[in-house]
mmCIF file of C-alpha atoms in Angstrom:
data_model
loop_
_atom_site.group_PDB
_atom_site.id
_atom_site.type_symbol
_atom_site.label_atom_id
_atom_site.label_comp_id
_atom_site.label_asym_id
_atom_site.label_seq_id
_atom_site.Cartn_x
_atom_site.Cartn_y
_atom_site.Cartn_z
ATOM 1 C CA MET A 9 -41.254 -11.991 0.007
ATOM 2 C CA ARG A 10 -43.223 -13.796 -2.661
ATOM 3 C CA LEU A 11 -43.512 -17.549 -1.968
ATOM 4 C CA PHE A 12 -44.842 -20.206 -4.348
ATOM 5 C CA VAL A 13 -45.720 -23.325 -2.325
ATOM 6 C CA LEU A 14 -46.884 -26.548 -4.011
ATOM 7 C CA THR A 15 -48.452 -29.187 -1.835
ATOM 8 C CA GLY A 16 -49.046 -32.852 -2.501
ATOM 9 C CA ALA A 17 -50.558 -35.846 -0.868
ATOM 10 C CA GLY A 18 -47.849 -35.999 1.859
ATOM 11 C CA CYS A 19 -49.191 -32.642 3.179
ATOM 12 C CA SER A 20 -52.526 -34.255 3.973
ATOM 13 C CA ALA A 21 -51.525 -37.877 4.752
ATOM 14 C CA GLU A 22 -51.335 -37.288 8.525
ATOM 15 C CA SER A 23 -54.878 -36.105 8.272
ATOM 16 C CA GLY A 24 -55.860 -39.635 7.249
ATOM 17 C CA THR A 25 -56.432 -38.921 3.424
ATOM 18 C CA GLY A 26 -53.513 -41.215 2.427
ATOM 19 C CA THR A 27 -51.054 -40.924 -0.432
ATOM 20 C CA PHE A 28 -51.007 -42.192 -4.029
ATOM 21 C CA ARG A 29 -47.719 -43.629 -5.114
ATOM 22 C CA ASP A 30 -46.179 -44.796 -1.862
ATOM 23 C CA LYS A 31 -46.368 -48.446 -0.815
ATOM 24 C CA GLY A 32 -49.799 -48.917 0.295
ATOM 25 C CA GLY A 33 -51.160 -45.742 -1.389
ATOM 26 C CA LEU A 34 -54.268 -45.568 -3.324
ATOM 27 C CA TRP A 35 -52.791 -46.554 -6.767
ATOM 28 C CA ALA A 36 -51.160 -49.558 -5.048
ATOM 29 C CA CYS A 37 -54.624 -50.706 -3.938
ATOM 30 C CA PHE A 38 -56.868 -49.562 -6.914
ATOM 31 C CA ASP A 39 -56.384 -49.551 -10.638
ATOM 32 C CA PRO A 40 -56.320 -45.909 -11.899
ATOM 33 C CA ALA A 41 -57.032 -47.059 -15.408
ATOM 34 C CA ARG A 42 -60.379 -48.630 -14.029
ATOM 35 C CA LEU A 43 -61.326 -45.671 -11.733
ATOM 36 C CA ALA A 44 -59.598 -42.416 -12.694
ATOM 37 C CA THR A 45 -59.994 -41.794 -16.505
ATOM 38 C CA PRO A 46 -62.701 -40.385 -18.680
ATOM 39 C CA LYS A 47 -62.935 -43.837 -20.357
ATOM 40 C CA ALA A 48 -63.426 -45.459 -17.083
ATOM 41 C CA PHE A 49 -66.369 -43.107 -16.169
ATOM 42 C CA ALA A 50 -67.957 -43.739 -19.554
ATOM 43 C CA ARG A 51 -67.510 -47.498 -19.306
ATOM 44 C CA ALA A 52 -68.352 -48.028 -15.534
ATOM 45 C CA PRO A 53 -69.814 -44.986 -13.923
ATOM 46 C CA ASP A 54 -71.135 -46.885 -10.943
ATOM 47 C CA ASP A 55 -67.522 -48.125 -10.084
ATOM 48 C CA VAL A 56 -66.006 -44.701 -10.515
ATOM 49 C CA HIS A 57 -68.728 -43.102 -8.388
ATOM 50 C CA ALA A 58 -68.208 -45.716 -5.638
ATOM 51 C CA PHE A 59 -64.589 -44.994 -5.564
ATOM 52 C CA TYR A 60 -64.873 -41.261 -5.284
ATOM 53 C CA ASN A 61 -67.789 -41.438 -2.877
ATOM 54 C CA MET A 62 -65.468 -43.406 -0.634
ATOM 55 C CA ARG A 63 -62.801 -40.739 -0.891
ATOM 56 C CA ARG A 64 -65.179 -37.957 -0.499
ATOM 57 C CA ARG A 65 -66.478 -39.380 2.734
ATOM 58 C CA ASN A 66 -62.794 -39.714 3.762
ATOM 59 C CA VAL A 67 -62.153 -36.157 3.254
ATOM 60 C CA LEU A 68 -65.195 -34.984 5.091
ATOM 61 C CA GLU A 69 -64.121 -37.091 8.068
ATOM 62 C CA ALA A 70 -60.572 -35.742 7.887
ATOM 63 C CA HIS A 71 -59.270 -32.676 9.814
ATOM 64 C CA PRO A 72 -56.494 -30.049 8.945
ATOM 65 C CA ASN A 73 -53.196 -30.931 10.476
ATOM 66 C CA ALA A 74 -50.395 -28.796 11.721
ATOM 67 C CA ALA A 75 -49.008 -28.392 8.354
ATOM 68 C CA HIS A 76 -52.118 -26.960 6.904
ATOM 69 C CA TYR A 77 -52.476 -24.572 9.928
ATOM 70 C CA ALA A 78 -48.923 -23.433 9.558
ATOM 71 C CA LEU A 79 -49.326 -22.620 5.902
ATOM 72 C CA ALA A 80 -52.437 -20.660 6.646
ATOM 73 C CA ARG A 81 -50.623 -18.686 9.071
ATOM 74 C CA LEU A 82 -47.721 -18.027 6.809
ATOM 75 C CA GLY A 83 -50.118 -16.569 4.111
ATOM 76 C CA SER A 84 -51.720 -14.359 6.732
ATOM 77 C CA GLU A 85 -48.445 -13.145 8.233
ATOM 78 C CA LEU A 86 -46.824 -12.512 4.780
ATOM 79 C CA ALA A 87 -49.704 -10.467 3.721
ATOM 80 C CA LYS A 88 -49.443 -8.246 6.846
ATOM 81 C CA ARG A 89 -45.708 -7.695 5.919
ATOM 82 C CA GLY A 90 -46.378 -6.778 2.327
ATOM 83 C CA GLY A 91 -45.493 -10.197 0.953
ATOM 84 C CA SER A 92 -47.660 -13.029 -0.521
ATOM 85 C CA LEU A 93 -48.047 -16.719 -0.556
ATOM 86 C CA PHE A 94 -49.290 -18.441 -3.639
ATOM 87 C CA LEU A 95 -50.562 -21.797 -2.414
ATOM 88 C CA CYS A 96 -50.989 -24.363 -5.330
ATOM 89 C CA THR A 97 -52.128 -27.806 -4.420
ATOM 90 C CA GLN A 98 -52.330 -31.107 -6.223
ATOM 91 C CA ASN A 99 -54.676 -32.261 -3.389
ATOM 92 C CA VAL A 100 -58.387 -32.607 -4.147
ATOM 93 C CA ASP A 101 -59.405 -32.069 -0.431
ATOM 94 C CA ASP A 102 -60.366 -28.867 1.160
ATOM 95 C CA LEU A 103 -58.145 -29.050 4.189
ATOM 96 C CA HIS A 104 -56.077 -25.858 3.316
ATOM 97 C CA GLU A 105 -59.241 -23.874 3.164
ATOM 98 C CA ARG A 106 -60.652 -25.374 6.462
ATOM 99 C CA ALA A 107 -57.277 -24.453 8.132
ATOM 100 C CA GLY A 108 -57.762 -20.833 7.164
ATOM 101 C CA ALA A 109 -55.933 -20.370 3.927
ATOM 102 C CA GLN A 110 -57.327 -17.445 2.072
ATOM 103 C CA GLN A 111 -56.921 -19.144 -1.278
ATOM 104 C CA ALA A 112 -55.599 -22.373 -2.615
ATOM 105 C CA VAL A 113 -55.346 -23.076 -6.358
ATOM 106 C CA HIS A 114 -56.384 -26.698 -6.970
ATOM 107 C CA MET A 115 -54.646 -27.794 -10.056
ATOM 108 C CA HIS A 116 -56.234 -31.350 -10.002
ATOM 109 C CA GLY A 117 -59.813 -30.209 -9.022
ATOM 110 C CA GLU A 118 -61.817 -30.508 -5.857
ATOM 111 C CA LEU A 119 -63.466 -33.559 -4.474
ATOM 112 C CA LEU A 120 -66.347 -31.669 -2.880
ATOM 113 C CA LYS A 121 -67.526 -30.381 -6.145
ATOM 114 C CA ALA A 122 -69.376 -32.135 -8.785
ATOM 115 C CA ARG A 123 -68.990 -31.242 -12.578
ATOM 116 C CA CYS A 124 -71.657 -31.659 -15.244
ATOM 117 C CA VAL A 125 -70.234 -33.303 -18.327
ATOM 118 C CA ARG A 126 -73.027 -31.606 -20.409
ATOM 119 C CA CYS A 127 -73.125 -28.059 -19.396
ATOM 120 C CA LYS A 128 -69.754 -27.866 -17.657
ATOM 121 C CA ALA A 129 -71.230 -26.282 -14.605
ATOM 122 C CA THR A 130 -69.546 -26.987 -11.254
ATOM 123 C CA ILE A 131 -71.541 -27.412 -8.007
ATOM 124 C CA HIS A 132 -70.515 -27.676 -4.444
ATOM 125 C CA TRP A 133 -71.231 -31.336 -3.488
ATOM 126 C CA GLU A 134 -70.700 -33.159 -0.293
ATOM 127 C CA GLN A 135 -73.023 -36.155 -0.563
ATOM 128 C CA ASP A 136 -72.541 -39.331 -2.531
ATOM 129 C CA LEU A 137 -72.727 -39.086 -6.296
ATOM 130 C CA ASN A 138 -74.683 -41.488 -8.464
ATOM 131 C CA ARG A 139 -76.169 -41.757 -12.009
ATOM 132 C CA GLN A 140 -79.661 -40.833 -10.704
ATOM 133 C CA ASP A 141 -78.438 -37.297 -9.720
ATOM 134 C CA VAL A 142 -79.753 -34.300 -11.657
ATOM 135 C CA CYS A 143 -77.489 -31.341 -12.533
ATOM 136 C CA PRO A 144 -79.109 -28.234 -10.832
ATOM 137 C CA SER A 145 -77.798 -26.127 -13.642
ATOM 138 C CA CYS A 146 -79.101 -27.768 -16.829
ATOM 139 C CA GLY A 147 -81.473 -30.472 -15.555
ATOM 140 C CA ALA A 148 -79.630 -33.450 -17.012
ATOM 141 C CA GLU A 149 -79.746 -36.754 -15.289
ATOM 142 C CA GLY A 150 -76.596 -38.896 -14.858
ATOM 143 C CA SER A 151 -74.339 -36.283 -16.127
ATOM 144 C CA LEU A 152 -72.595 -35.333 -12.905
ATOM 145 C CA SER A 153 -69.036 -36.540 -12.250
ATOM 146 C CA PRO A 154 -66.522 -35.726 -9.574
ATOM 147 C CA ASP A 155 -64.768 -32.495 -10.372
ATOM 148 C CA VAL A 156 -61.394 -33.879 -10.400
ATOM 149 C CA VAL A 157 -58.616 -34.003 -13.086
ATOM 150 C CA TRP A 158 -58.325 -37.583 -14.314
ATOM 151 C CA PHE A 159 -55.407 -39.347 -16.011
ATOM 152 C CA GLY A 160 -55.154 -38.061 -19.591
ATOM 153 C CA GLU A 161 -56.807 -34.550 -18.746
ATOM 154 C CA MET A 162 -55.073 -31.238 -18.541
ATOM 155 C CA PRO A 163 -54.572 -29.792 -14.995
ATOM 156 C CA LEU A 164 -56.478 -26.558 -14.093
ATOM 157 C CA HIS A 165 -55.278 -22.972 -13.800
ATOM 158 C CA LEU A 166 -51.951 -23.541 -15.483
ATOM 159 C CA GLU A 167 -51.651 -19.990 -16.894
ATOM 160 C CA THR A 168 -52.243 -18.581 -13.458
ATOM 161 C CA ILE A 169 -49.799 -21.058 -11.841
ATOM 162 C CA GLN A 170 -46.965 -20.286 -14.331
ATOM 163 C CA ASN A 171 -47.428 -16.468 -13.798
ATOM 164 C CA ALA A 172 -47.134 -16.904 -10.089
ATOM 165 C CA LEU A 173 -44.038 -19.217 -10.367
ATOM 166 C CA ASN A 174 -42.452 -16.725 -12.679
ATOM 167 C CA ALA A 175 -42.896 -13.992 -10.025
ATOM 168 C CA ALA A 176 -41.865 -15.987 -6.972
ATOM 169 C CA ASP A 177 -38.825 -15.283 -4.863
ATOM 170 C CA ILE A 178 -38.807 -18.956 -3.520
ATOM 171 C CA PHE A 179 -40.405 -22.156 -4.756
ATOM 172 C CA VAL A 180 -41.329 -24.734 -2.092
ATOM 173 C CA ALA A 181 -42.719 -28.257 -2.654
ATOM 174 C CA ILE A 182 -44.413 -30.025 0.274
ATOM 175 C CA GLY A 183 -45.149 -33.817 0.411
ATOM 176 C CA THR A 184 -44.941 -34.299 -3.427
ATOM 177 C CA SER A 185 -43.555 -37.352 -5.131
ATOM 178 C CA GLY A 186 -41.877 -35.310 -7.817
ATOM 179 C CA SER A 187 -43.180 -37.754 -10.452
ATOM 180 C CA VAL A 188 -46.470 -36.222 -11.618
ATOM 181 C CA TYR A 189 -46.318 -33.753 -14.302
ATOM 182 C CA PRO A 190 -46.680 -30.926 -15.096
ATOM 183 C CA ALA A 191 -46.291 -30.229 -11.185
ATOM 184 C CA ALA A 192 -43.018 -32.117 -11.128
ATOM 185 C CA GLY A 193 -41.580 -29.777 -13.644
ATOM 186 C CA PHE A 194 -42.043 -26.602 -11.382
ATOM 187 C CA ALA A 195 -38.794 -27.101 -9.577
ATOM 188 C CA ALA A 196 -36.800 -27.236 -12.820
ATOM 189 C CA ALA A 197 -38.635 -24.191 -14.181
ATOM 190 C CA ALA A 198 -37.755 -22.342 -10.929
ATOM 191 C CA ARG A 199 -34.171 -23.321 -11.231
ATOM 192 C CA GLU A 200 -33.987 -22.087 -14.832
ATOM 193 C CA ARG A 201 -35.168 -18.694 -13.467
ATOM 194 C CA ASP A 202 -32.516 -18.776 -10.616
ATOM 195 C CA ILE A 203 -35.374 -18.988 -7.993
ATOM 196 C CA PRO A 204 -34.255 -20.814 -4.777
ATOM 197 C CA THR A 205 -36.031 -24.112 -4.381
ATOM 198 C CA CYS A 206 -36.877 -25.914 -1.097
ATOM 199 C CA GLU A 207 -38.278 -29.441 -0.558
ATOM 200 C CA LEU A 208 -40.210 -30.353 2.693
ATOM 201 C CA ASN A 209 -41.027 -34.165 2.530
ATOM 202 C CA MET A 210 -41.076 -37.352 4.327
ATOM 203 C CA GLU A 211 -38.245 -38.566 2.115
ATOM 204 C CA PRO A 212 -36.276 -37.267 -0.970
ATOM 205 C CA SER A 213 -38.688 -36.988 -3.949
ATOM 206 C CA ASP A 214 -37.979 -38.296 -7.513
ATOM 207 C CA ASN A 215 -36.636 -34.807 -8.401
ATOM 208 C CA SER A 216 -34.995 -34.062 -5.015
ATOM 209 C CA HIS A 217 -31.821 -33.156 -6.916
ATOM 210 C CA LEU A 218 -33.458 -29.959 -8.136
ATOM 211 C CA PHE A 219 -33.733 -28.448 -4.655
ATOM 212 C CA THR A 220 -31.212 -26.181 -3.075
ATOM 213 C CA GLU A 221 -32.579 -26.720 0.412
ATOM 214 C CA ALA A 222 -34.379 -29.762 1.859
ATOM 215 C CA HIS A 223 -35.899 -30.813 5.121
ATOM 216 C CA TYR A 224 -37.205 -34.404 5.682
ATOM 217 C CA GLY A 225 -39.589 -35.758 8.251
ATOM 218 C CA PRO A 226 -43.492 -35.762 8.887
ATOM 219 C CA ALA A 227 -45.206 -32.708 7.500
ATOM 220 C CA THR A 228 -46.730 -31.860 10.842
ATOM 221 C CA GLU A 229 -43.266 -31.314 12.099
ATOM 222 C CA VAL A 230 -41.102 -30.032 9.208
ATOM 223 C CA VAL A 231 -43.673 -27.505 7.828
ATOM 224 C CA PRO A 232 -44.365 -25.629 11.003
ATOM 225 C CA ALA A 233 -40.652 -25.492 11.786
ATOM 226 C CA TRP A 234 -39.970 -24.107 8.307
ATOM 227 C CA VAL A 235 -42.682 -21.564 8.565
ATOM 228 C CA GLU A 236 -41.142 -20.317 11.829
ATOM 229 C CA ARG A 237 -37.889 -19.805 10.163
ATOM 230 C CA ILE A 238 -39.336 -18.040 7.158
ATOM 231 C CA LEU A 239 -41.249 -15.645 9.384
ATOM 232 C CA LEU A 240 -38.246 -14.918 11.405
ATOM 233 C CA ALA A 241 -36.279 -14.095 8.241
ATOM 234 C CA VAL A 242 -39.146 -11.656 7.052
ATOM 235 C CA GLU A 243 -38.973 -9.806 10.473
ATOM 236 C CA GLN A 244 -35.213 -9.298 10.243
#
């Protein structure tokens, strides 16, 4: 069995990282045009750094929840049985990895990395970023930005993601809004290839009509239960 799992903010929300588009989410409290675009960083780098420093500290204080651990177990158990789990996440946290996932493809970047806008190097970075920081690769001062995909930028690893989706036996979306493209188009792409689709979410997403199976509730409850069902089916 080859599973393609896409996770969104809802998978990490119970770890305390919050969501983006729900009532009370980050984009309801902060203006993304002022804080999450290349133009915003060029115009007001101190404001952008302050916002992402806050989010980075939040991630460092968070802990993986039962959904992260269940997916890590799923990947390990499928590998033992000759299957595979392609774990693709829209999340910029490292909670999948801390839970034990062997690999997570971060299509929107990683908050615990910095990117040099001059030499394009990426560096593991857990402390606050500011304009006085020097890129350890090229020595440029003030060139480091959060290694995240901003509005108006192309997501990462799209060719790898598309190849994995084409080869999948099942496509599963966990904790996604179904409104952020290109990830929101994965379910339709799976349906076009007659790949069964499953949604695990707190409530129906914007594209919930594209899923042939759905289970709703907190991620810490529905994801572990779904993983148990999948592993039971693989054993039979």
